[in-house]
Amino acid sequence: MVKGIALAKRTTDAMSKNASLNYDTRYPSIAALKQRAMRRLPNFAFDYVDGAIDDELAKRRNRQAFHEVHLTPRYLRDVSSVDTSVKIFGNEYSIGFGVSPVGLGNMMWPGAELALAKSAQAARIPYVLSTFSTTDLNLIAQQAPDVCWFQLYVPRKLEFMEDLIARVKRAGFNALVVTVDIPVGAKRNRELKNGLKLPYTLTPKMIWQSLTHPTWALTTLAHGAPDFVNVARYRSGPDEGLSEFVSNMTIPGLPLERLRRIRELWDGPLIVKGLQVEENFRQAIDCGADGVIISNHGGRQLDAAPATVDTLRSLPSDIADKITVMIDSGVRTGLDVLRARALGATAAFSGRCFFYGVGALGAPGAKQVIEIFRDEITRTLQQLGCLRFEDLDSSWLASSEG
Ligand SMILES: Cc1cc2nc3c(=O)[nH]c(=O)nc-3n(C[C@H](O)[C@H](O)[C@H](O)COP(=O)(O)O)c2cc1C
């Protein structure tokens, strides 16, 4: 009897790995991975990724706005093969979707950042490493040499900023992404309620949550507590707690002269992340930026922020002619990537999708997310009758889109 059940389970498991799909179909969507991550991670870790600011309205608005972008399919053409690739700053990527920077990544799953970087390299999609990542930037650059970009939270002290940019350059990162949408630390209620604070120490509540999630707890124990290894050297001393360090280190609002200085120091592609208003896009262009990522930080900073899709839609066309426009915040499906493309974005990114993936499945979750997106992008291009991702433009928007 027991043997029969085991055999039936093996058969079901084998069936669930659909031969034509390159991922585990028991978790066929980001929504399914999110459900599993919620069960598998202690609340404080899941909430850190999933949570947003205040009532989390901007996070919801981001999704809603994607839902409202409608595309019209074209039939009567052969779509047996489609080209999903895209060129960004002269580099070819296999799909127009990449990994947004996420700080403290290894808290969600030990080794998550390296697993994501390696999978991004294998799949050839952009991987953006956060300033507040917990894996040595040199290791990431070695393991993901063709696809690694570095995200910069600008240090207050000019000499720290210059030193960090020099290290990133020496390591061989392909692009620098300057995040400008955190002039002040956000009040995120889930984090406060869970007692998540830095230094990353376990409160009794967090210990209880960890004990009830033994796989996560044992893996974390084996790896040790994550630390901001790439910026630890800029700490003023052992007495400076990590949270003080984070707010002391970063600049409270980035003045334009700093952005100009960054442009002087960094000769590769320079991207400004977090812009939402026309005036700022024009300033970024004036400072010599090559690209922007339209982002509201996944709804984590300002609950009244417009949905990024709406910002993209209202961007004056001459801006997109002068600079590479990308987007994140709310992307959850391959269809969303195509919606963004039709609205004028070169590529789209997400932070949470990837961390739901590794939270749900550990390191293999990185590839699972990429392959779900590859499959959805491919099928949707076929469904739309668009043979090349790069050909998808506003002519595919439903006429109600204007
Ligand atoms: C847990 C978490 C940590 C983040 N840390 C950073 C960071 O260190 N630097 C940064 O520029 N953005 C950071 N972001 C924002 C993401 O880069 C990205 O803008 C956001 O995740 C997009 O929304 P989505 O995850 O809903 O797709 C973080 C987001 C999350 C969810």
XYZ file of C-alpha atoms and ligand atoms in Angstrom:
433
model
C 0.000 0.000 0.000
C 2.695 2.413 1.124
C 4.814 1.297 -1.852
C 1.838 2.012 -4.135
C 1.470 5.516 -2.764
C 5.204 6.161 -3.222
C 5.031 4.927 -6.829
C 1.945 7.041 -7.536
C 3.705 10.079 -6.074
C 6.804 9.509 -8.222
C 4.605 9.162 -11.304
C 2.725 12.362 -10.484
C 6.002 14.194 -9.879
C 7.378 12.964 -13.202
C 4.187 13.974 -14.994
C 4.310 17.389 -13.429
C 7.655 18.003 -15.170
C 5.986 18.485 -18.511
C 8.459 17.292 -21.147
C 7.960 20.272 -23.431
C 8.492 22.804 -20.661
C 11.808 23.617 -19.123
C 10.476 24.130 -15.595
C 8.602 22.366 -12.836
C 4.937 22.736 -13.750
C 3.790 22.229 -10.189
C 4.722 25.913 -9.849
C 3.770 27.235 -13.275
C 3.485 30.915 -12.372
C 4.966 33.576 -10.131
C 1.697 33.472 -8.162
C 2.268 29.764 -7.435
C 5.876 30.385 -6.383
C 4.747 33.207 -4.126
C 2.251 30.882 -2.391
C 4.964 28.309 -1.761
C 7.475 30.939 -0.598
C 4.893 32.197 1.895
C 4.648 28.711 3.426
C 8.366 27.971 3.296
C 9.868 31.194 4.667
C 9.524 32.638 8.161
C 7.066 35.566 8.092
C 9.719 38.217 8.664
C 11.676 37.078 5.585
C 8.604 36.687 3.357
C 7.165 40.030 4.496
C 10.466 41.787 3.839
C 10.143 40.843 0.154
C 6.404 40.981 -0.238
C 5.695 44.062 1.876
C 5.476 47.677 0.724
C 4.867 51.067 2.312
C 1.778 52.163 4.301
C -1.410 50.534 2.956
C 0.490 48.947 0.042
C -1.735 50.758 -2.459
C 1.064 51.664 -4.890
C 2.106 48.013 -5.023
C -1.464 47.022 -5.951
C -1.789 49.945 -8.366
C 1.288 48.738 -10.249
C -0.403 45.377 -10.915
C -3.762 46.869 -11.759
C -2.210 49.180 -14.344
C -0.532 46.229 -16.093
C -3.905 44.436 -16.201
C -5.370 47.395 -18.037
C -2.906 47.305 -20.946
C -4.645 45.458 -23.785
C -2.965 44.044 -26.871
C -4.563 42.996 -30.134
C -3.383 39.734 -31.784
C -2.648 39.374 -35.491
C -3.355 35.997 -37.085
C -2.974 34.549 -40.609
C 0.826 34.296 -40.349
C 3.386 31.583 -39.555
C 4.581 31.932 -35.964
C 6.379 28.590 -35.632
C 9.526 30.380 -34.563
C 9.886 33.707 -32.789
C 12.951 35.678 -31.705
C 12.733 36.743 -28.049
C 16.157 38.421 -27.884
C 16.815 42.088 -27.230
C 19.831 44.383 -27.430
C 20.455 46.682 -24.477
C 23.436 49.049 -24.753
C 24.819 46.882 -27.555
C 24.694 43.634 -25.533
C 22.356 40.885 -26.619
C 20.119 39.309 -23.976
C 17.952 36.243 -24.599
C 14.737 37.827 -23.267
C 13.763 41.383 -22.410
C 13.474 40.674 -18.708
C 16.021 40.991 -15.901
C 16.635 40.847 -12.167
C 16.105 44.136 -10.285
C 18.447 44.884 -7.393
C 17.304 43.574 -4.005
C 19.217 44.316 -0.806
C 19.796 41.659 1.849
C 18.994 39.022 -0.774
C 20.564 36.114 1.053
C 18.176 36.555 3.961
C 15.360 35.150 1.813
C 17.428 32.159 0.904
C 21.112 31.644 1.691
C 23.123 31.859 -1.515
C 20.168 33.410 -3.376
C 22.183 36.251 -4.904
C 24.846 33.975 -6.352
C 22.242 31.483 -7.613
C 20.393 34.310 -9.366
C 23.572 35.729 -10.887
C 24.673 32.316 -12.185
C 21.243 31.550 -13.622
C 21.103 34.991 -15.240
C 24.484 34.340 -16.853
C 23.429 30.869 -18.072
C 20.198 32.291 -19.496
C 21.793 35.549 -20.621
C 19.503 38.017 -18.910
C 20.577 41.160 -16.979
C 21.299 40.737 -13.272
C 21.533 43.887 -11.134
C 23.472 43.537 -7.872
C 22.370 45.851 -5.039
C 24.783 48.073 -3.085
C 23.240 46.407 -0.038
C 23.735 42.897 -1.384
C 25.261 40.223 0.803
C 27.613 38.559 -1.721
C 31.054 39.845 -2.700
C 30.716 41.941 -5.837
C 33.886 40.376 -7.286
C 32.380 36.903 -7.025
C 29.215 38.047 -8.785
C 31.247 39.669 -11.567
C 33.280 36.470 -12.011
C 30.208 34.259 -12.143
C 28.055 36.523 -14.303
C 30.630 38.369 -16.431
C 28.368 39.089 -19.414
C 25.201 40.115 -17.632
C 26.121 41.763 -14.300
C 25.099 45.366 -13.662
C 25.768 47.169 -10.360
C 23.156 49.232 -8.506
C 24.519 52.220 -6.619
C 22.964 53.788 -3.554
C 25.058 56.913 -3.540
C 27.250 57.202 -0.431
C 27.181 60.607 1.305
C 30.957 60.778 1.433
C 32.443 61.554 -1.943
C 35.538 59.443 -1.286
C 33.397 56.391 -0.479
C 31.402 56.917 -3.661
C 34.560 57.222 -5.748
C 36.090 54.161 -4.133
C 32.958 52.036 -4.630
C 32.624 53.023 -8.297
C 36.324 52.238 -8.860
C 35.868 48.776 -7.307
C 32.777 48.102 -9.435
C 34.695 49.163 -12.538
C 37.692 46.958 -11.676
C 35.399 44.001 -11.075
C 34.065 44.367 -14.640
C 30.385 45.231 -14.200
C 28.674 46.037 -17.510
C 26.449 48.919 -16.378
C 25.907 51.187 -13.380
C 22.361 51.718 -12.101
C 22.010 54.735 -9.794
C 18.918 54.480 -7.591
C 17.487 57.882 -6.676
C 14.113 57.104 -5.111
C 15.186 56.592 -1.500
C 15.887 60.081 -0.142
C 14.663 58.755 3.206
C 14.151 55.330 4.760
C 10.601 54.021 4.327
C 8.186 53.107 7.112
C 7.100 49.613 6.174
C 4.536 48.365 8.607
C 5.079 44.647 8.080
C 8.788 45.017 8.860
C 8.040 47.021 12.005
C 5.417 44.515 13.151
C 7.768 41.586 12.619
C 10.577 43.329 14.492
C 12.866 43.133 11.452
C 15.633 45.605 12.011
C 19.331 45.946 11.529
C 21.743 44.715 12.818
C 20.148 41.510 11.685
C 19.599 39.912 15.080
C 16.948 37.350 15.876
C 14.272 38.483 18.322
C 12.331 35.756 20.224
C 9.467 36.227 17.720
C 11.824 35.749 14.782
C 13.411 32.681 16.444
C 9.954 31.140 16.819
C 9.141 31.894 13.171
C 12.466 30.313 12.153
C 11.891 27.157 14.203
C 8.575 26.608 12.487
C 10.360 26.794 9.101
C 13.167 24.269 9.677
C 14.456 24.001 6.077
C 15.070 27.744 5.927
C 16.444 27.811 9.499
C 18.935 24.960 8.961
C 20.161 26.348 5.642
C 20.576 29.798 7.205
C 22.418 28.347 10.193
C 24.819 26.571 7.850
C 25.548 29.806 5.939
C 25.610 32.302 8.831
C 23.788 35.645 9.052
C 24.008 37.785 5.886
C 26.019 41.015 6.000
C 26.447 43.978 3.640
C 29.849 42.736 2.562
C 30.364 45.209 -0.279
C 30.093 48.338 1.828
C 31.108 47.070 5.280
C 34.508 48.752 4.842
C 32.807 52.185 4.913
C 31.470 51.672 8.431
C 32.782 54.241 10.879
C 33.507 51.612 13.519
C 32.255 48.435 15.184
C 29.814 50.469 17.303
C 27.891 51.742 14.316
C 24.789 49.541 14.032
C 23.866 48.395 10.556
C 20.704 50.477 10.280
C 22.552 53.630 11.394
C 25.234 52.683 8.935
C 22.726 52.373 6.074
C 21.173 55.780 6.774
C 24.505 57.434 7.593
C 26.095 56.050 4.494
C 23.547 57.025 1.867
C 22.883 60.535 0.637
C 19.483 62.027 1.620
C 18.459 63.035 -1.911
C 20.887 62.962 -4.827
C 21.990 66.423 -6.039
C 22.552 66.762 -9.784
C 26.233 67.615 -9.368
C 26.739 64.183 -7.816
C 25.069 62.535 -10.771
C 27.389 64.515 -13.059
C 30.395 63.365 -11.010
C 29.216 59.752 -11.340
C 29.006 60.281 -15.101
C 32.631 61.482 -15.105
C 33.778 58.443 -13.141
C 31.802 55.774 -14.999
C 32.441 55.418 -18.706
C 30.076 52.486 -19.316
C 26.281 52.593 -19.607
C 24.798 54.738 -16.833
C 21.184 54.139 -15.829
C 19.075 56.168 -13.405
C 16.502 54.094 -11.526
C 13.392 55.372 -9.804
C 12.369 58.393 -11.927
C 8.682 59.168 -12.399
C 8.351 62.737 -13.621
C 9.236 64.353 -16.974
C 11.462 67.041 -15.439
C 13.662 64.338 -13.845
C 13.948 62.342 -17.077
C 15.184 65.463 -18.847
C 17.684 66.158 -16.037
C 19.015 62.594 -16.297
C 19.484 63.074 -20.049
C 21.276 66.388 -19.443
C 23.635 64.673 -17.001
C 24.578 62.178 -19.703
C 22.647 59.108 -18.517
C 22.238 56.374 -21.138
C 19.143 54.798 -19.665
C 16.411 55.002 -17.065
C 14.462 52.387 -15.188
C 10.996 53.755 -14.511
C 10.330 52.406 -11.031
C 8.483 53.207 -7.837
C 10.617 50.707 -5.946
C 7.807 48.151 -6.123
C 5.529 50.460 -4.118
C 7.942 50.462 -1.201
C 8.576 54.210 -0.881
C 5.471 56.350 -1.608
C 1.976 54.907 -1.448
C 0.569 57.671 -3.648
C 3.111 57.050 -6.432
C 1.663 56.539 -9.899
C 1.789 53.050 -11.375
C 4.953 52.710 -13.419
C 2.952 51.632 -16.469
C 1.097 54.951 -16.326
C 4.394 56.852 -16.100
C 5.698 54.917 -19.102
C 2.520 55.587 -21.058
C 2.713 59.325 -20.452
C 6.406 59.710 -21.303
C 6.916 62.297 -24.109
C 8.194 60.457 -27.192
C 11.335 62.570 -27.577
C 12.597 61.238 -24.218
C 12.473 57.639 -25.443
C 14.372 58.774 -28.562
C 17.220 60.123 -26.441
C 17.580 57.458 -23.762
C 16.953 53.721 -23.242
C 13.753 53.393 -21.242
C 13.210 50.353 -19.019
C 10.655 49.632 -16.313
C 10.038 47.635 -13.142
C 7.446 47.468 -10.341
C 4.527 45.116 -10.847
C 5.826 42.829 -13.619
C 4.617 39.300 -12.853
C 4.167 37.561 -16.220
C 5.720 37.323 -19.648
C 2.629 39.121 -20.923
C 3.514 42.076 -18.664
C 6.957 42.267 -20.284
C 5.266 42.470 -23.687
C 2.771 45.041 -22.448
C 5.702 47.181 -21.289
C 7.438 46.700 -24.634
C 4.343 47.781 -26.551
C 4.231 50.913 -24.401
C 7.822 51.752 -25.329
C 10.087 50.034 -22.773
C 13.188 48.301 -24.122
C 13.078 45.732 -21.310
C 11.377 45.052 -17.989
C 12.669 43.916 -14.613
C 11.393 42.553 -11.321
C 12.799 42.056 -7.843
C 10.045 40.149 -6.094
C 9.430 37.515 -8.821
C 12.958 36.189 -8.390
C 12.847 36.188 -4.616
C 9.475 34.425 -4.575
C 11.248 31.867 -6.784
C 14.244 31.257 -4.543
C 12.066 31.493 -1.440
C 9.856 28.736 -2.849
C 12.444 26.383 -4.318
C 15.887 27.482 -3.076
C 18.617 27.961 -5.710
C 16.692 26.113 -8.493
C 13.966 28.742 -8.109
C 16.187 31.206 -9.987
C 16.080 29.153 -13.197
C 12.407 28.341 -12.640
C 11.482 32.051 -12.749
C 13.561 32.710 -15.856
C 12.074 29.733 -17.699
C 8.511 30.648 -16.756
C 9.105 34.106 -18.226
C 10.854 32.717 -21.319
C 7.932 30.369 -21.958
C 5.294 33.059 -21.394
C 7.107 35.618 -23.547
C 7.570 33.096 -26.380
C 3.982 31.864 -26.371
C 2.535 35.339 -26.081
C 4.625 36.630 -28.988
C 3.280 33.681 -31.033
C -0.243 34.394 -29.895
C 0.128 38.049 -30.826
C 1.554 37.157 -34.236
C 4.759 39.092 -33.534
C 7.850 37.289 -34.822
C 10.449 39.384 -33.005
C 10.288 40.860 -29.507
C 12.083 43.907 -30.862
C 9.291 44.440 -33.406
C 6.603 44.692 -30.736
C 5.502 48.316 -30.650
C 2.512 50.512 -29.949
C 0.738 49.205 -33.067
C -0.114 46.110 -30.999
C -1.895 48.173 -28.336
C -5.667 47.763 -28.494
C -7.288 50.812 -30.071
C -8.877 51.761 -26.723
C -5.321 52.445 -25.514
C -5.135 55.458 -27.833
C 13.053 43.217 -0.679
C 13.411 44.289 -1.655
C 14.645 44.930 -1.556
C 15.000 45.899 -2.498
N 16.240 46.449 -2.447
C 16.621 47.331 -3.410
C 17.946 47.822 -3.462
O 18.798 47.447 -2.676
N 18.242 48.721 -4.428
C 17.331 49.160 -5.358
O 17.634 49.965 -6.221
N 16.055 48.669 -5.327
C 15.691 47.767 -4.402
N 14.441 47.243 -4.413
C 13.508 47.644 -5.485
C 13.672 46.728 -6.690
O 14.892 46.928 -7.324
C 12.562 46.913 -7.709
O 12.454 48.270 -8.037
C 11.219 46.398 -7.216
O 11.412 45.154 -6.595
C 10.267 46.254 -8.400
O 9.011 45.809 -7.989
P 8.574 44.261 -8.070
O 9.472 43.531 -7.158
O 7.178 44.280 -7.575
O 8.741 43.780 -9.448
C 14.075 46.263 -3.508
C 12.837 45.617 -3.591
C 12.510 44.632 -2.702
C 11.199 43.916 -2.863
